[in-house]
mmCIF file with all atom_site columns, C-alpha atoms in Angstrom:
data_model
loop_
_atom_site.group_PDB
_atom_site.id
_atom_site.type_symbol
_atom_site.label_atom_id
_atom_site.label_alt_id
_atom_site.label_comp_id
_atom_site.label_asym_id
_atom_site.label_entity_id
_atom_site.label_seq_id
_atom_site.pdbx_PDB_ins_code
_atom_site.Cartn_x
_atom_site.Cartn_y
_atom_site.Cartn_z
_atom_site.occupancy
_atom_site.B_iso_or_equiv
_atom_site.pdbx_formal_charge
_atom_site.auth_seq_id
_atom_site.auth_comp_id
_atom_site.auth_asym_id
_atom_site.auth_atom_id
_atom_site.pdbx_PDB_model_num
ATOM 1   C CA . GLN A 1 1   ? 0.006   -0.002  0.004  1.00 0.00 ? 1   GLN A CA 1
ATOM 2   C CA . ASP A 1 2   ? 1.482   3.355   -0.994 1.00 0.00 ? 2   ASP A CA 1
ATOM 3   C CA . LEU A 1 3   ? 0.607   6.139   1.422  1.00 0.00 ? 3   LEU A CA 1
ATOM 4   C CA . ARG A 1 4   ? 1.249   9.795   0.759  1.00 0.00 ? 4   ARG A CA 1
ATOM 5   C CA . PRO A 1 5   ? 2.034   12.126  3.668  1.00 0.00 ? 5   PRO A CA 1
ATOM 6   C CA . ALA A 1 6   ? 0.248   15.448  4.083  1.00 0.00 ? 6   ALA A CA 1
ATOM 7   C CA . THR A 1 7   ? 2.922   17.186  2.019  1.00 0.00 ? 7   THR A CA 1
ATOM 8   C CA . CYS A 1 8   ? 5.560   16.004  -0.476 1.00 0.00 ? 8   CYS A CA 1
ATOM 9   C CA . ARG A 1 9   ? 8.317   17.256  1.803  1.00 0.00 ? 9   ARG A CA 1
ATOM 10  C CA . ALA A 1 10  ? 11.049  14.591  1.954  1.00 0.00 ? 10  ALA A CA 1
ATOM 11  C CA . ASN A 1 11  ? 12.509  13.529  5.310  1.00 0.00 ? 11  ASN A CA 1
ATOM 12  C CA . TYR A 1 12  ? 9.930   15.467  7.312  1.00 0.00 ? 12  TYR A CA 1
ATOM 13  C CA . HIS A 1 13  ? 7.013   13.143  8.135  1.00 0.00 ? 13  HIS A CA 1
ATOM 14  C CA . TRP A 1 14  ? 7.598   10.221  10.500 1.00 0.00 ? 14  TRP A CA 1
ATOM 15  C CA . ALA A 1 15  ? 6.550   6.623   9.969  1.00 0.00 ? 15  ALA A CA 1
ATOM 16  C CA . VAL A 1 16  ? 5.698   5.064   13.341 1.00 0.00 ? 16  VAL A CA 1
ATOM 17  C CA . ALA A 1 17  ? 5.593   1.530   14.725 1.00 0.00 ? 17  ALA A CA 1
ATOM 18  C CA . ALA A 1 18  ? 2.288   -0.131  13.908 1.00 0.00 ? 18  ALA A CA 1
ATOM 19  C CA . ASP A 1 19  ? 2.536   -2.361  16.986 1.00 0.00 ? 19  ASP A CA 1
ATOM 20  C CA . ASP A 1 20  ? 4.868   -3.387  19.785 1.00 0.00 ? 20  ASP A CA 1
ATOM 21  C CA . GLY A 1 21  ? 7.700   -5.489  18.436 1.00 0.00 ? 21  GLY A CA 1
ATOM 22  C CA . VAL A 1 22  ? 11.341  -5.756  17.413 1.00 0.00 ? 22  VAL A CA 1
ATOM 23  C CA . ILE A 1 23  ? 13.095  -4.275  14.400 1.00 0.00 ? 23  ILE A CA 1
ATOM 24  C CA . VAL A 1 24  ? 14.226  -7.482  12.688 1.00 0.00 ? 24  VAL A CA 1
ATOM 25  C CA . GLN A 1 25  ? 15.701  -6.060  9.514  1.00 0.00 ? 25  GLN A CA 1
ATOM 26  C CA . ILE A 1 26  ? 17.058  -2.828  8.140  1.00 0.00 ? 26  ILE A CA 1
ATOM 27  C CA . ALA A 1 27  ? 17.755  -3.148  4.431  1.00 0.00 ? 27  ALA A CA 1
ATOM 28  C CA . ARG A 1 28  ? 18.917  -0.674  1.800  1.00 0.00 ? 28  ARG A CA 1
ATOM 29  C CA . PHE A 1 29  ? 15.503  0.929   1.479  1.00 0.00 ? 29  PHE A CA 1
ATOM 30  C CA . SER A 1 30  ? 13.250  -0.719  4.080  1.00 0.00 ? 30  SER A CA 1
ATOM 31  C CA . VAL A 1 31  ? 12.741  -1.486  7.763  1.00 0.00 ? 31  VAL A CA 1
ATOM 32  C CA . THR A 1 32  ? 10.862  -4.548  9.029  1.00 0.00 ? 32  THR A CA 1
ATOM 33  C CA . LEU A 1 33  ? 9.160   -4.778  12.433 1.00 0.00 ? 33  LEU A CA 1
ATOM 34  C CA . GLN A 1 34  ? 8.040   -8.148  13.840 1.00 0.00 ? 34  GLN A CA 1
ATOM 35  C CA . THR A 1 35  ? 5.538   -8.571  16.687 1.00 0.00 ? 35  THR A CA 1
ATOM 36  C CA . ALA A 1 36  ? 5.605   -11.295 19.316 1.00 0.00 ? 36  ALA A CA 1
ATOM 37  C CA . ALA A 1 37  ? 2.736   -12.978 17.404 1.00 0.00 ? 37  ALA A CA 1
ATOM 38  C CA . GLY A 1 38  ? 4.838   -13.043 14.225 1.00 0.00 ? 38  GLY A CA 1
ATOM 39  C CA . THR A 1 39  ? 3.123   -10.251 12.273 1.00 0.00 ? 39  THR A CA 1
ATOM 40  C CA . LEU A 1 40  ? 5.580   -8.480  9.950  1.00 0.00 ? 40  LEU A CA 1
ATOM 41  C CA . TYR A 1 41  ? 5.282   -4.751  9.199  1.00 0.00 ? 41  TYR A CA 1
ATOM 42  C CA . ARG A 1 42  ? 7.490   -3.471  6.402  1.00 0.00 ? 42  ARG A CA 1
ATOM 43  C CA . TYR A 1 43  ? 8.215   0.221   5.822  1.00 0.00 ? 43  TYR A CA 1
ATOM 44  C CA . VAL A 1 44  ? 9.680   1.027   2.387  1.00 0.00 ? 44  VAL A CA 1
ATOM 45  C CA . HIS A 1 45  ? 11.163  4.332   1.081  1.00 0.00 ? 45  HIS A CA 1
ATOM 46  C CA . LEU A 1 46  ? 12.315  5.614   4.467  1.00 0.00 ? 46  LEU A CA 1
ATOM 47  C CA . ASN A 1 47  ? 15.477  7.665   4.682  1.00 0.00 ? 47  ASN A CA 1
ATOM 48  C CA . THR A 1 48  ? 17.592  4.745   5.912  1.00 0.00 ? 48  THR A CA 1
ATOM 49  C CA . SER A 1 49  ? 20.647  6.953   6.459  1.00 0.00 ? 49  SER A CA 1
ATOM 50  C CA . ASP A 1 50  ? 18.798  8.697   9.322  1.00 0.00 ? 50  ASP A CA 1
ATOM 51  C CA . LEU A 1 51  ? 16.596  6.173   11.162 1.00 0.00 ? 51  LEU A CA 1
ATOM 52  C CA . ALA A 1 52  ? 15.286  6.414   14.735 1.00 0.00 ? 52  ALA A CA 1
ATOM 53  C CA . VAL A 1 53  ? 15.789  2.630   15.223 1.00 0.00 ? 53  VAL A CA 1
ATOM 54  C CA . ARG A 1 54  ? 18.433  -0.067  14.874 1.00 0.00 ? 54  ARG A CA 1
ATOM 55  C CA . GLU A 1 55  ? 18.231  -3.803  14.180 1.00 0.00 ? 55  GLU A CA 1
ATOM 56  C CA . LEU A 1 56  ? 17.052  -5.922  17.119 1.00 0.00 ? 56  LEU A CA 1
ATOM 57  C CA . GLN A 1 57  ? 15.739  -2.863  18.936 1.00 0.00 ? 57  GLN A CA 1
ATOM 58  C CA . PRO A 1 58  ? 12.405  -3.354  20.733 1.00 0.00 ? 58  PRO A CA 1
ATOM 59  C CA . VAL A 1 59  ? 9.859   -0.621  19.890 1.00 0.00 ? 59  VAL A CA 1
ATOM 60  C CA . ALA A 1 60  ? 6.433   0.308   21.236 1.00 0.00 ? 60  ALA A CA 1
ATOM 61  C CA . ARG A 1 61  ? 3.395   1.035   19.102 1.00 0.00 ? 61  ARG A CA 1
ATOM 62  C CA . GLY A 1 62  ? 3.563   4.638   18.005 1.00 0.00 ? 62  GLY A CA 1
ATOM 63  C CA . ALA A 1 63  ? 7.365   4.958   18.332 1.00 0.00 ? 63  ALA A CA 1
ATOM 64  C CA . ARG A 1 64  ? 9.162   6.743   15.506 1.00 0.00 ? 64  ARG A CA 1
ATOM 65  C CA . ILE A 1 65  ? 10.810  4.452   12.965 1.00 0.00 ? 65  ILE A CA 1
ATOM 66  C CA . GLY A 1 66  ? 12.121  6.816   10.295 1.00 0.00 ? 66  GLY A CA 1
ATOM 67  C CA . ARG A 1 67  ? 11.280  9.699   8.030  1.00 0.00 ? 67  ARG A CA 1
ATOM 68  C CA . ILE A 1 68  ? 9.331   9.185   4.838  1.00 0.00 ? 68  ILE A CA 1
ATOM 69  C CA . SER A 1 69  ? 11.252  9.890   1.645  1.00 0.00 ? 69  SER A CA 1
ATOM 70  C CA . ASN A 1 70  ? 11.451  8.364   -1.808 1.00 0.00 ? 70  ASN A CA 1
ATOM 71  C CA . ASN A 1 71  ? 14.564  6.319   -1.083 1.00 0.00 ? 71  ASN A CA 1
ATOM 72  C CA . TRP A 1 72  ? 15.242  3.719   -3.764 1.00 0.00 ? 72  TRP A CA 1
ATOM 73  C CA . ILE A 1 73  ? 12.914  5.187   -6.422 1.00 0.00 ? 73  ILE A CA 1
ATOM 74  C CA . ASP A 1 74  ? 13.718  8.885   -6.595 1.00 0.00 ? 74  ASP A CA 1
ATOM 75  C CA . LYS A 1 75  ? 11.481  9.566   -9.597 1.00 0.00 ? 75  LYS A CA 1
ATOM 76  C CA . LEU A 1 76  ? 8.317   8.880   -7.586 1.00 0.00 ? 76  LEU A CA 1
ATOM 77  C CA . PRO A 1 77  ? 6.580   11.350  -5.242 1.00 0.00 ? 77  PRO A CA 1
ATOM 78  C CA . ILE A 1 78  ? 7.394   11.183  -1.558 1.00 0.00 ? 78  ILE A CA 1
ATOM 79  C CA . HIS A 1 79  ? 5.469   8.281   -0.061 1.00 0.00 ? 79  HIS A CA 1
ATOM 80  C CA . LEU A 1 80  ? 5.600   5.347   2.322  1.00 0.00 ? 80  LEU A CA 1
ATOM 81  C CA . HIS A 1 81  ? 5.071   1.868   0.969  1.00 0.00 ? 81  HIS A CA 1
ATOM 82  C CA . PHE A 1 82  ? 3.676   -0.039  3.952  1.00 0.00 ? 82  PHE A CA 1
ATOM 83  C CA . ASP A 1 83  ? 2.734   -3.672  3.999  1.00 0.00 ? 83  ASP A CA 1
ATOM 84  C CA . VAL A 1 84  ? 1.651   -6.204  6.593  1.00 0.00 ? 84  VAL A CA 1
ATOM 85  C CA . LYS A 1 85  ? 2.131   -9.980  6.512  1.00 0.00 ? 85  LYS A CA 1
ATOM 86  C CA . ASP A 1 86  ? 0.224   -12.075 9.015  1.00 0.00 ? 86  ASP A CA 1
ATOM 87  C CA . THR A 1 87  ? -0.551  -15.710 9.707  1.00 0.00 ? 87  THR A CA 1
ATOM 88  C CA . ILE A 1 88  ? -4.177  -16.592 9.100  1.00 0.00 ? 88  ILE A CA 1
ATOM 89  C CA . LYS A 1 89  ? -6.188  -19.807 9.211  1.00 0.00 ? 89  LYS A CA 1
ATOM 90  C CA . VAL A 1 90  ? -8.368  -20.815 6.282  1.00 0.00 ? 90  VAL A CA 1
ATOM 91  C CA . GLY A 1 91  ? -10.151 -24.018 7.189  1.00 0.00 ? 91  GLY A CA 1
ATOM 92  C CA . GLN A 1 92  ? -7.408  -26.416 8.237  1.00 0.00 ? 92  GLN A CA 1
ATOM 93  C CA . GLN A 1 93  ? -4.671  -24.469 6.440  1.00 0.00 ? 93  GLN A CA 1
ATOM 94  C CA . THR A 1 94  ? -2.383  -21.901 7.989  1.00 0.00 ? 94  THR A CA 1
ATOM 95  C CA . LEU A 1 95  ? -1.174  -19.235 5.535  1.00 0.00 ? 95  LEU A CA 1
ATOM 96  C CA . VAL A 1 96  ? 1.217   -16.301 5.750  1.00 0.00 ? 96  VAL A CA 1
ATOM 97  C CA . THR A 1 97  ? -0.250  -13.579 3.586  1.00 0.00 ? 97  THR A CA 1
ATOM 98  C CA . PHE A 1 98  ? -0.477  -9.840  3.077  1.00 0.00 ? 98  PHE A CA 1
ATOM 99  C CA . VAL A 1 99  ? -3.341  -8.200  5.004  1.00 0.00 ? 99  VAL A CA 1
ATOM 100 C CA . PRO A 1 100 ? -4.876  -4.664  4.776  1.00 0.00 ? 100 PRO A CA 1
ATOM 101 C CA . PRO A 1 101 ? -2.701  -2.178  6.702  1.00 0.00 ? 101 PRO A CA 1
ATOM 102 C CA . TYR A 1 102 ? -5.013  0.782   7.439  1.00 0.00 ? 102 TYR A CA 1
ATOM 103 C CA . ALA A 1 103 ? -6.477  -0.227  10.815 1.00 0.00 ? 103 ALA A CA 1
ATOM 104 C CA . SER A 1 104 ? -3.046  -0.798  12.361 1.00 0.00 ? 104 SER A CA 1
ATOM 105 C CA . LEU A 1 105 ? -1.743  2.512   11.020 1.00 0.00 ? 105 LEU A CA 1
ATOM 106 C CA . VAL A 1 106 ? -4.668  4.516   12.390 1.00 0.00 ? 106 VAL A CA 1
ATOM 107 C CA . GLU A 1 107 ? -4.276  2.932   15.870 1.00 0.00 ? 107 GLU A CA 1
ATOM 108 C CA . SER A 1 108 ? -0.525  3.602   15.832 1.00 0.00 ? 108 SER A CA 1
ATOM 109 C CA . TYR A 1 109 ? -0.909  7.309   15.103 1.00 0.00 ? 109 TYR A CA 1
ATOM 110 C CA . ILE A 1 110 ? -3.618  7.627   17.766 1.00 0.00 ? 110 ILE A CA 1
ATOM 111 C CA . GLN A 1 111 ? -1.257  5.977   20.271 1.00 0.00 ? 111 GLN A CA 1
ATOM 112 C CA . ARG A 1 112 ? 1.606   8.271   19.235 1.00 0.00 ? 112 ARG A CA 1
ATOM 113 C CA . ASN A 1 113 ? -0.608  11.341  19.696 1.00 0.00 ? 113 ASN A CA 1
ATOM 114 C CA . LYS A 1 114 ? -1.674  10.175  23.186 1.00 0.00 ? 114 LYS A CA 1
ATOM 115 C CA . LEU A 1 115 ? 1.969   9.692   24.154 1.00 0.00 ? 115 LEU A CA 1
ATOM 116 C CA . GLN A 1 116 ? 2.785   13.215  22.946 1.00 0.00 ? 116 GLN A CA 1
ATOM 117 C CA . GLY A 1 117 ? -0.334  14.765  24.499 1.00 0.00 ? 117 GLY A CA 1
ATOM 118 C CA . GLU A 1 118 ? -1.737  15.752  21.104 1.00 0.00 ? 118 GLU A CA 1
ATOM 119 C CA . GLN A 1 119 ? -5.432  15.799  20.236 1.00 0.00 ? 119 GLN A CA 1
ATOM 120 C CA . HIS A 1 120 ? -6.869  13.454  17.642 1.00 0.00 ? 120 HIS A CA 1
ATOM 121 C CA . GLU A 1 121 ? -10.194 12.740  16.050 1.00 0.00 ? 121 GLU A CA 1
#
């Protein structure tokens, strides 16, 4: 899912942790957060030269991960590619699949605002 911040200003808007977990990977253009339940949250196009986290660091929901840029594909507008992989059961089968990310993002920003004493709707 590609998400555009309020403005196209690079390295200004923060991506935040969608849940409590551990930063399990920092790659050339992405950061991956894993929860205790095994859910994987991947943040792509962050400015990886100036992150607020490091590999194997525990983070709380709402904690800053990094600033949104267009790292890796500089011809595209500033945006965050955000995806979620989770384990689900379908009948007797257990699958690891991509799931819709919006609910977890909304909750994370609400939590961040509560921690900072900001108002939200």
